[in-house]
mmCIF file of C-alpha atoms and ligand atoms in Angstrom:
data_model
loop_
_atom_site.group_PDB
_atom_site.id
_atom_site.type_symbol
_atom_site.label_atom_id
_atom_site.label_comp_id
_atom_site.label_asym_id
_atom_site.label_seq_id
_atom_site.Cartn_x
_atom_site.Cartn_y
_atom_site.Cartn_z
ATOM 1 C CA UNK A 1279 -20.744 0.040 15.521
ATOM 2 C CA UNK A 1280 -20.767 -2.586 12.965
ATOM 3 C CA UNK A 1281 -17.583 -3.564 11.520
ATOM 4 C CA UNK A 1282 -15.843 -2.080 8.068
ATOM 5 C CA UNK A 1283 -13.837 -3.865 5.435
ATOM 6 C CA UNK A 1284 -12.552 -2.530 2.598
ATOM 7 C CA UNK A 1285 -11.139 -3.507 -0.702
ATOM 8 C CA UNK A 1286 -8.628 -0.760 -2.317
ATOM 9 C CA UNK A 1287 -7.228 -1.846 -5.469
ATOM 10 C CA UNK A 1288 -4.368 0.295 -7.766
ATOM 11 C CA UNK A 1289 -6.479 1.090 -11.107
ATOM 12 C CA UNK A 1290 -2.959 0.466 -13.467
ATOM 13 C CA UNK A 1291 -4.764 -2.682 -14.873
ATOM 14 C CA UNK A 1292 -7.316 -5.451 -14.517
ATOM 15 C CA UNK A 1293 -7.967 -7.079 -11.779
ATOM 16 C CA UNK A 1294 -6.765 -10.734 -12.203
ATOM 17 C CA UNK A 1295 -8.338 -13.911 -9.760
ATOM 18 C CA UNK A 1296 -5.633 -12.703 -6.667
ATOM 19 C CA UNK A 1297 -8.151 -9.467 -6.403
ATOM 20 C CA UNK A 1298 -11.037 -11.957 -6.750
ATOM 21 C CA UNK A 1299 -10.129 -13.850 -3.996
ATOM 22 C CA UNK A 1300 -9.227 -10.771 -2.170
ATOM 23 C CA UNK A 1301 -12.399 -8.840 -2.553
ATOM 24 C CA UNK A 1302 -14.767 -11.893 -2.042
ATOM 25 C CA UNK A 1303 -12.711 -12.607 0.868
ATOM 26 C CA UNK A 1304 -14.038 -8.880 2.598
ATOM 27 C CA UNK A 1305 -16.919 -9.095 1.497
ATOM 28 C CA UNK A 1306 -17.293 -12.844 2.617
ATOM 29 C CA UNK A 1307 -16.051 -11.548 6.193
ATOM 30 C CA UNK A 1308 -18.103 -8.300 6.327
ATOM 31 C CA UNK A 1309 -21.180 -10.299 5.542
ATOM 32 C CA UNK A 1310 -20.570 -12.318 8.346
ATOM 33 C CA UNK A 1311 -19.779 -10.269 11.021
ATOM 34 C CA UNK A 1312 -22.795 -7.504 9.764
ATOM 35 C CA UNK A 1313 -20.269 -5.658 8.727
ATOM 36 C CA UNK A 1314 -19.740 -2.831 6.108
ATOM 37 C CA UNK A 1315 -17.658 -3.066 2.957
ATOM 38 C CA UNK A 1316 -16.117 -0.173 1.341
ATOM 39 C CA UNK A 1317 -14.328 0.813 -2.414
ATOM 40 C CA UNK A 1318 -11.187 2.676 -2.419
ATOM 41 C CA UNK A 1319 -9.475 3.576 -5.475
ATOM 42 C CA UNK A 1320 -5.277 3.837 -4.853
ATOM 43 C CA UNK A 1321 -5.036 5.969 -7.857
ATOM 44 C CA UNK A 1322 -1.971 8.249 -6.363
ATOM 45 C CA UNK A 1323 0.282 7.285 -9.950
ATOM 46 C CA UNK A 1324 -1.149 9.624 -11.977
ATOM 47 C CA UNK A 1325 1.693 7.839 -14.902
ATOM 48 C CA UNK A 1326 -0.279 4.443 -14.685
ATOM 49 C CA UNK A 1327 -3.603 4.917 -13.277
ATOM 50 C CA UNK A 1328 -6.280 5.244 -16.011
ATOM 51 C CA UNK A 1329 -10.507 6.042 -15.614
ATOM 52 C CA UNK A 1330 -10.830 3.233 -17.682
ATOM 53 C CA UNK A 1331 -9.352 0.495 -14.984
ATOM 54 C CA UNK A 1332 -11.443 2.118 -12.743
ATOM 55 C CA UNK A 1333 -14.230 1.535 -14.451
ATOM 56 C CA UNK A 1334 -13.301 -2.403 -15.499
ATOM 57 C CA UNK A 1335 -12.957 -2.986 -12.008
ATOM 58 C CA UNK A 1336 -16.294 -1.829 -10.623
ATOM 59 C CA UNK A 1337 -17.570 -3.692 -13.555
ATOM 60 C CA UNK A 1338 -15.214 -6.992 -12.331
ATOM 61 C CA UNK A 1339 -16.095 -6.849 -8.657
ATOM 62 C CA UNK A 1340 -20.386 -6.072 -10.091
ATOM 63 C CA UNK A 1341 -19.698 -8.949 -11.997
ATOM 64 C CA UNK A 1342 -18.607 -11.338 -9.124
ATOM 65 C CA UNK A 1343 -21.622 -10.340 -7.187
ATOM 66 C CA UNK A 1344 -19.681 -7.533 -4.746
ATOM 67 C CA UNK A 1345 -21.826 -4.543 -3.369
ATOM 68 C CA UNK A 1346 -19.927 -1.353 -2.189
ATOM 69 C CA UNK A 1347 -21.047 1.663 -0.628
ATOM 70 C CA UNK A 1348 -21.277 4.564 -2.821
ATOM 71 C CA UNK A 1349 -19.287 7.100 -3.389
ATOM 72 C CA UNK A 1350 -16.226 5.415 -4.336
ATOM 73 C CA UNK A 1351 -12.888 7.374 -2.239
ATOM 74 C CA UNK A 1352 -10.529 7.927 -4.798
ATOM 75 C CA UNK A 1353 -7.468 8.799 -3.166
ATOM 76 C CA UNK A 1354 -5.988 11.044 -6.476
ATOM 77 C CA UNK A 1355 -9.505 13.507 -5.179
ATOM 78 C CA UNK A 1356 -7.904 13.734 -1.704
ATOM 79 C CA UNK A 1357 -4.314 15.025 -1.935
ATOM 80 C CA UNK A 1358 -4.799 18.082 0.383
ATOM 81 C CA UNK A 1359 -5.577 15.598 3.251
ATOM 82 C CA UNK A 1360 -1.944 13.990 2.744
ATOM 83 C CA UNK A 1361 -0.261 17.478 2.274
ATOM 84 C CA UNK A 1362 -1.598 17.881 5.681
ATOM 85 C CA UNK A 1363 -0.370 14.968 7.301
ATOM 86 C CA UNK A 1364 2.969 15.185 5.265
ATOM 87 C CA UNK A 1365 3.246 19.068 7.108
ATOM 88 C CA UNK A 1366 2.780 17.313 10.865
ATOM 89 C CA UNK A 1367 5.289 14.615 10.072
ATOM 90 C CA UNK A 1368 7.565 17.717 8.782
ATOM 91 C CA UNK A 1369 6.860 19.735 11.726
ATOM 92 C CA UNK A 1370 8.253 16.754 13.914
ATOM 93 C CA UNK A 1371 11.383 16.774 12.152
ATOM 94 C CA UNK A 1372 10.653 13.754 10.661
ATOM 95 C CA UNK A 1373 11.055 14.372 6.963
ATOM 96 C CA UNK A 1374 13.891 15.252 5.006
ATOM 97 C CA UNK A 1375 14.048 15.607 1.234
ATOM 98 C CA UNK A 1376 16.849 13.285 -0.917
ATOM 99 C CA UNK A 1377 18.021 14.796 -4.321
ATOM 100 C CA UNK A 1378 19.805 11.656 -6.013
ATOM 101 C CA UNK A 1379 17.762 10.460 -8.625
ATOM 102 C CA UNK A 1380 16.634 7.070 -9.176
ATOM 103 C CA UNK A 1381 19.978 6.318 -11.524
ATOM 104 C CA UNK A 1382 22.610 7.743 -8.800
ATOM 105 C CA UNK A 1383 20.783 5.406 -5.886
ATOM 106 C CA UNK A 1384 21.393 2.301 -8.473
ATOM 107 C CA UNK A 1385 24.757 3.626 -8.497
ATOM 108 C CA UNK A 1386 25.313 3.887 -4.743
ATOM 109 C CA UNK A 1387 23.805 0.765 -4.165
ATOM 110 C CA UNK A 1388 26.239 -0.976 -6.799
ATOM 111 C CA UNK A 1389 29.564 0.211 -5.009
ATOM 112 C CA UNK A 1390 28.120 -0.785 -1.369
ATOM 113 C CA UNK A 1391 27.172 -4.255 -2.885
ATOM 114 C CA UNK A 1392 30.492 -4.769 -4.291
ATOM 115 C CA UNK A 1393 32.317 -4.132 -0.902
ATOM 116 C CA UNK A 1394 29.901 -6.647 0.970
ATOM 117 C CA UNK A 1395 25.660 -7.292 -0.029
ATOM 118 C CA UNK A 1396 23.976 -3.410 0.823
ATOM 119 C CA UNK A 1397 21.119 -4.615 2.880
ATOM 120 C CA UNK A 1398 17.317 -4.709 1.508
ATOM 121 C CA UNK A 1399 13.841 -4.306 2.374
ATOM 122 C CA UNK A 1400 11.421 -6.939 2.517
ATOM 123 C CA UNK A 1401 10.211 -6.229 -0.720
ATOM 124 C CA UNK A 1402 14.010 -6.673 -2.030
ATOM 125 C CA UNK A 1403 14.462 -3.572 -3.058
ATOM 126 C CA UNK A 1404 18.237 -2.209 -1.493
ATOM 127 C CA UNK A 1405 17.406 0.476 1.341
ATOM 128 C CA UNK A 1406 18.270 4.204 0.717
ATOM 129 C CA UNK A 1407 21.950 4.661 0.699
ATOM 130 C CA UNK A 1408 22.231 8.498 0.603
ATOM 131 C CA UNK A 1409 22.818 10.907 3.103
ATOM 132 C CA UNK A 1410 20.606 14.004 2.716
ATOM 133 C CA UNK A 1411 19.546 13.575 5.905
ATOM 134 C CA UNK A 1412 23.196 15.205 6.477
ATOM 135 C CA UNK A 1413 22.648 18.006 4.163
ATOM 136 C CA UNK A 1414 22.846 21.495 5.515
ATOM 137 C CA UNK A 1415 19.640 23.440 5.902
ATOM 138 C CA UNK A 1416 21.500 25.942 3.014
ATOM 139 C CA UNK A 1417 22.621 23.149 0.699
ATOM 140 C CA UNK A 1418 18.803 21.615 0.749
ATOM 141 C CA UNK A 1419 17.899 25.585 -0.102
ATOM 142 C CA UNK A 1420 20.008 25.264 -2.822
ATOM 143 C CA UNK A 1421 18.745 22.197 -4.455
ATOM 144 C CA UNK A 1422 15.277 22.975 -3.835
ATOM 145 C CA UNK A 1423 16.014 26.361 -5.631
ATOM 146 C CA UNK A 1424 17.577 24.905 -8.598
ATOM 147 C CA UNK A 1425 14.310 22.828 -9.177
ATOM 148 C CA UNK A 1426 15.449 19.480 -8.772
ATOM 149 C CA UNK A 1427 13.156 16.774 -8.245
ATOM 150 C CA UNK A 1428 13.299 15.110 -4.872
ATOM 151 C CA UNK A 1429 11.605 12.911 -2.771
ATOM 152 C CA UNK A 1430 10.697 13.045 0.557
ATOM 153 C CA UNK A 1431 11.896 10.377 2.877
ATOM 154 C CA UNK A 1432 10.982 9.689 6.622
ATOM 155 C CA UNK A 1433 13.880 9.797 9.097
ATOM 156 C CA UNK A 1434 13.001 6.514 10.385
ATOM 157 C CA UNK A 1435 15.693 6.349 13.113
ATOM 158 C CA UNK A 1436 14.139 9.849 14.700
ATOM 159 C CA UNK A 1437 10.534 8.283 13.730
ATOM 160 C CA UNK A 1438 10.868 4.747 15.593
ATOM 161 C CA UNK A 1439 12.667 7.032 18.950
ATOM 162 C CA UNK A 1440 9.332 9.137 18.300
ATOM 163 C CA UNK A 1441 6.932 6.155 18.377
ATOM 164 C CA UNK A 1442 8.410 3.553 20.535
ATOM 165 C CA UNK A 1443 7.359 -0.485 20.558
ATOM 166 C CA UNK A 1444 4.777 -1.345 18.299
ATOM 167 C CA UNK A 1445 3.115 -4.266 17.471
ATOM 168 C CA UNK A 1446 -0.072 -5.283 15.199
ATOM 169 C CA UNK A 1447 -2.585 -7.610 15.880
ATOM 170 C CA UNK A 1448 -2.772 -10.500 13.120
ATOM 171 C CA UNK A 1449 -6.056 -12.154 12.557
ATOM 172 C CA UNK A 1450 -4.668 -14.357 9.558
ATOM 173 C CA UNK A 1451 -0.886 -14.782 9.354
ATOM 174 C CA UNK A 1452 2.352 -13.808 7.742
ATOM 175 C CA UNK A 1453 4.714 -15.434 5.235
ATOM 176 C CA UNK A 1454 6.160 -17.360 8.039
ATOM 177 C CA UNK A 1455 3.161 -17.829 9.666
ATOM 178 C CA UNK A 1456 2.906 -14.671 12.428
ATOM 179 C CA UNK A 1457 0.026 -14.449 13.642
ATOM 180 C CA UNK A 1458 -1.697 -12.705 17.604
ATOM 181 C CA UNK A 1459 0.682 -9.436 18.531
ATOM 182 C CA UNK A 1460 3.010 -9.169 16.035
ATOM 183 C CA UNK A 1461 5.779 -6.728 16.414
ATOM 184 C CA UNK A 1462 6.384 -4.196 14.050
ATOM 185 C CA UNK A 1463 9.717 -3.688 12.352
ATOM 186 C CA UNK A 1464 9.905 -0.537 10.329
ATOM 187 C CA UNK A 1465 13.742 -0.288 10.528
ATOM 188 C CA UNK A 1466 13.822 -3.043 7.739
ATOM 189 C CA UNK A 1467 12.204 -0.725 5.328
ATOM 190 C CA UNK A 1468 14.986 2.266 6.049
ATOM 191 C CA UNK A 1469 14.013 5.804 5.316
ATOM 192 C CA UNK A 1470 10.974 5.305 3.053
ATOM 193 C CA UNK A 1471 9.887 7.483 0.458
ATOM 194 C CA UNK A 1472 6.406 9.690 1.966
ATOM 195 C CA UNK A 1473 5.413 11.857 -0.656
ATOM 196 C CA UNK A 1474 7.921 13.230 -4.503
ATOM 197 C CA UNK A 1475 8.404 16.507 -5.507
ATOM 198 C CA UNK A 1476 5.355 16.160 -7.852
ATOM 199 C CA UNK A 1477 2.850 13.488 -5.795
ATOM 200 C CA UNK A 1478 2.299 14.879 -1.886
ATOM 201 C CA UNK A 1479 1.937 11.294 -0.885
ATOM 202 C CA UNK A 1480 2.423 7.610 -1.355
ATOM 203 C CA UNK A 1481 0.887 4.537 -0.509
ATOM 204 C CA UNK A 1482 1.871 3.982 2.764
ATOM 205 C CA UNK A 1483 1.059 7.327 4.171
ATOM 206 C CA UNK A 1484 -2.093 7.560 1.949
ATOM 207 C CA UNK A 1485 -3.428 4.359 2.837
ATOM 208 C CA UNK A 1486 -3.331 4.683 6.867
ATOM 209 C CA UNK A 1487 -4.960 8.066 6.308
ATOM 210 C CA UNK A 1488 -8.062 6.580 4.476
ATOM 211 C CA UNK A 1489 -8.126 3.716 6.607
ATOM 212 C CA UNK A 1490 -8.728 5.963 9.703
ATOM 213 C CA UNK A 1491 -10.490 8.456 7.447
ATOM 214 C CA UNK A 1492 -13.298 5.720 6.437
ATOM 215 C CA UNK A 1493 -13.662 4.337 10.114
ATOM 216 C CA UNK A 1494 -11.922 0.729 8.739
ATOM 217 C CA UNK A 1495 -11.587 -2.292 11.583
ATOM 218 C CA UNK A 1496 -10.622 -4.664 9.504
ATOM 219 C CA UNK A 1497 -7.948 -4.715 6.765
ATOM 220 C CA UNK A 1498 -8.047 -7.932 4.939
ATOM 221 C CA UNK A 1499 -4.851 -7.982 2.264
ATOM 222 C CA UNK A 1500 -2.542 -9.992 0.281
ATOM 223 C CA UNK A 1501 0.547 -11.042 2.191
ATOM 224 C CA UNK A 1502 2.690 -9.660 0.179
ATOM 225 C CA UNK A 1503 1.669 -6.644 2.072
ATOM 226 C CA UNK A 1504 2.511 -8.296 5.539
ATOM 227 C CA UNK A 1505 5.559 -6.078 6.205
ATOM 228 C CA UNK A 1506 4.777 -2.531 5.083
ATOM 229 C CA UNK A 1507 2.136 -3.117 8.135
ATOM 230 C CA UNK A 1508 4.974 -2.606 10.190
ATOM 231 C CA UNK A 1509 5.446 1.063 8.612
ATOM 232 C CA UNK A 1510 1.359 1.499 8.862
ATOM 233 C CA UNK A 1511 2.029 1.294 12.420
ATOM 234 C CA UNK A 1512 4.485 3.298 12.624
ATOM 235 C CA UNK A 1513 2.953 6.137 10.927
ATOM 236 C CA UNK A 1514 -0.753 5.555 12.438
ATOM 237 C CA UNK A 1515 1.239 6.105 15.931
ATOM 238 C CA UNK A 1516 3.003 9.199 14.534
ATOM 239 C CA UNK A 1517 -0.307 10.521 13.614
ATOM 240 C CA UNK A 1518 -2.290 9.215 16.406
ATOM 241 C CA UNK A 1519 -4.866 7.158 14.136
ATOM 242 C CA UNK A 1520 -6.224 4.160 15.569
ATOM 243 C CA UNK A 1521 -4.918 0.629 14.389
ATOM 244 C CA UNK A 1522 -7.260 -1.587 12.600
ATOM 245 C CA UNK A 1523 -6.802 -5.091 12.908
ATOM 246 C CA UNK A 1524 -5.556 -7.093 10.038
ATOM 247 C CA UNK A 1525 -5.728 -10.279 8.009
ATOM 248 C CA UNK A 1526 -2.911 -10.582 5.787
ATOM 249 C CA UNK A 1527 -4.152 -13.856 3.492
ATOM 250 C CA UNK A 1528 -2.537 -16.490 0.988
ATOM 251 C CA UNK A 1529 -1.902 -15.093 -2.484
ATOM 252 C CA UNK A 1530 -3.872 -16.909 -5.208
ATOM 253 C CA UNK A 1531 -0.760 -18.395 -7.530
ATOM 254 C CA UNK A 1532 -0.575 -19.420 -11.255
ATOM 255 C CA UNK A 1533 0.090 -23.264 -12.428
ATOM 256 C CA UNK A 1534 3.783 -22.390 -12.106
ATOM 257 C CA UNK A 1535 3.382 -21.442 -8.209
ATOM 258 C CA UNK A 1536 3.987 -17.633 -9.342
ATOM 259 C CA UNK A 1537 2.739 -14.573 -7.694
ATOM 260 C CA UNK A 1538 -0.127 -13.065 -10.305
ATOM 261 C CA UNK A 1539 0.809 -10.064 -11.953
ATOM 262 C CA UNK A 1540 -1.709 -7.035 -13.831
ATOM 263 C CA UNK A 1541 0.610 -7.820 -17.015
ATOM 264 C CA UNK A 1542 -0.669 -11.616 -17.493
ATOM 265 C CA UNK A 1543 -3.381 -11.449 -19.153
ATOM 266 C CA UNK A 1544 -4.011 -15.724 -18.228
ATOM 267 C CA UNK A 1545 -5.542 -14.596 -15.042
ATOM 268 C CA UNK A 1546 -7.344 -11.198 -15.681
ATOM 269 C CA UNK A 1547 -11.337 -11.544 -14.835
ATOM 270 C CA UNK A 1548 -12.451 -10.408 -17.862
ATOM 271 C CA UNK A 1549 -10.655 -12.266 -19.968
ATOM 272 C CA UNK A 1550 -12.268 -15.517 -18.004
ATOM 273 C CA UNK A 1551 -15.590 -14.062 -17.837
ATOM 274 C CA UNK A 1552 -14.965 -13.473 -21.827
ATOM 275 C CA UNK A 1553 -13.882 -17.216 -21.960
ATOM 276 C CA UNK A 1554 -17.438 -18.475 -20.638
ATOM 277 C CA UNK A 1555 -15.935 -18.624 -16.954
ATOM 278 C CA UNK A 1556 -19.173 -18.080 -13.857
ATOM 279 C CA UNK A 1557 -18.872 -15.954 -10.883
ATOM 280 C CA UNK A 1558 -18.955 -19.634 -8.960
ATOM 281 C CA UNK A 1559 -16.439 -20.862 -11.361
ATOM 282 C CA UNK A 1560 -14.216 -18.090 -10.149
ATOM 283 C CA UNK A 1561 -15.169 -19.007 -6.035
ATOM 284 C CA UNK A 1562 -14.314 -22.790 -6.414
ATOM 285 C CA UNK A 1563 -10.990 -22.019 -8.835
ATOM 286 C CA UNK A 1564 -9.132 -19.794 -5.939
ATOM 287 C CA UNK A 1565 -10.624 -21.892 -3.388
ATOM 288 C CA UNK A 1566 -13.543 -19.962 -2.016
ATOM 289 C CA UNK A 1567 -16.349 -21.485 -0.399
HETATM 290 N N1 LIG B 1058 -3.645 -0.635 -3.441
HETATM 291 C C1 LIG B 1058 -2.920 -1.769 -2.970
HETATM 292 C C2 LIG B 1058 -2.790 -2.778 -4.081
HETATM 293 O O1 LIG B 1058 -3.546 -2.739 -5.036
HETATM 294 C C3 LIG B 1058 -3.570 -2.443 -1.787
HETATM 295 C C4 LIG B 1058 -3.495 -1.643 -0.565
HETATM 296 C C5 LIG B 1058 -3.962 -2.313 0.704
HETATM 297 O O2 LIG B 1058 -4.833 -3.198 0.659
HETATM 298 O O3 LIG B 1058 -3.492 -1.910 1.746
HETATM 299 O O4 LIG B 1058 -1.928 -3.628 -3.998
#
């Protein structure tokens, strides 16, 4: 069976030369190995994901000289499938839904940080302080009945007893430079968000799902993804997928040594290609062969 890769960007803007190098990277490595490359839409935030980004990034990626098979797996076309999986997580007691909204977490967060630093995730962002996991089966009745929003969070202690030692294996290397068996922590990330009141999913349980779903080996990222891998473990064990490996690579940086961002416009591809910039021009700026 020949090898898939797959390149999945967010449609909520252009794609900007950190996609370039991320796509030409999977398709450089899926050429090489015989392999098979594969489109995948994220577009699960209905708020900021628009048909026309969709459409500027097959026309980027044409542009750059990419080929993908056809059709396209958008992920908003395949909510059922994450219902599903959200249900078998549920039956395992594994899900529980939190009430506070957004502005009540800051708040919680705020009086645990002034009595000594509430701890974060590796993305920065301060774990979930609440405790609905506590709430009574009638006082969740309640709130559900009233129609609050919620969202549904993984009970990550009961998940990680569930699933036991994991690790990954790392065929490029971490922020620190992991690399071979590395072992997964999902307890950094706390209980993470799986699926809102309103959207039955979220990235991390969509994207494990399409990854098994579309027969990928081989996930080539951005580091910056390097740690949720330890909750795509998790949840592929939980849901008995099989792990791909992965090749977490160097972000592609601006002049000032900052991360690139959909908003600058400095970096987006069309804007270069606009500016007279060649598909080779874009290869030799971010260091491609
Ligand atoms: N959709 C994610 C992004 O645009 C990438 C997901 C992944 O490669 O796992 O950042």
């Amino acid at each position: 069976m020949p090898p898939v890769f797959r390149f999945a960007p967010s449609p909520n803007g252009y794609l900007h030369l950190g996609h370039a190098y991320s796509a030409l990277l999977n398709a450089d490595l899926a050429r090489q190995a015989g392999g098979r490359l594969l489109l995948r839409m994220e577009d699960i935030d209905a708020t900021r994901c628009r048909p026309q980004f969709d459409v500027a990034i097959r026309t980027d990626l044409a542009w750059l000289g990419l080929a993908w098979e056809e059709p396209v797996r958008r992920q908003s076309e395949h909510l059922e499938v994450y219902r599903t999986a959200l249900d078998r997580l549920d039956a395992m007691g594994l899900v529980y839904p939190a009430f506070e909204s957004r502005a009540e977490i800051a708040r919680m967060v705020a009086a645990r940080d002034a009595a000594g630093r509430w701890p974060r995730d590796p993305d920065g962002a301060p774990l979930y302080p609440g405790s609905a996991k506590a709430l009574s089966a009638c006082a969740r009745q309640r709130l559900s009945a009233s129609g609050a929003p919620y969202a549904l969070r993984l009970d990550m202690a009961a998940a990680i007893a569930r699933a036991g030692v994991l690790d990954w294996a790392e065929q490029g290397s971490g922020p620190e430079g992991e690399r071979g068996a590395v072992p997964a922590d999902p307890a950094a990330w706390g209980d993470v968000i799986l699926a809102r009141k309103d959207t039955p999913t979220s990235y991390h349980l969509s994207v494990v799902l399409d990854d098994a779903l579309q027969g990928v080996t081989h996930v080539v990222r951005g580091q910056d993804l390097f740690h949720a891998t330890s909750v795509h473990r998790l949840l592929q064990r939980l849901l008995d997928l099989p792990a791909p490996a992965y090749r977490h690579h160097r972000l592609v940086r601006d002049a000032a040594g900052r991360k690139l961002s959909k908003s600058t416009s400095a970096t987006a591809l069309r804007g270069l290609r606009a500016a007279g910039m060649t598909p080779a021009g874009i290869r030799q700026r971010i260091g491609l062969p």
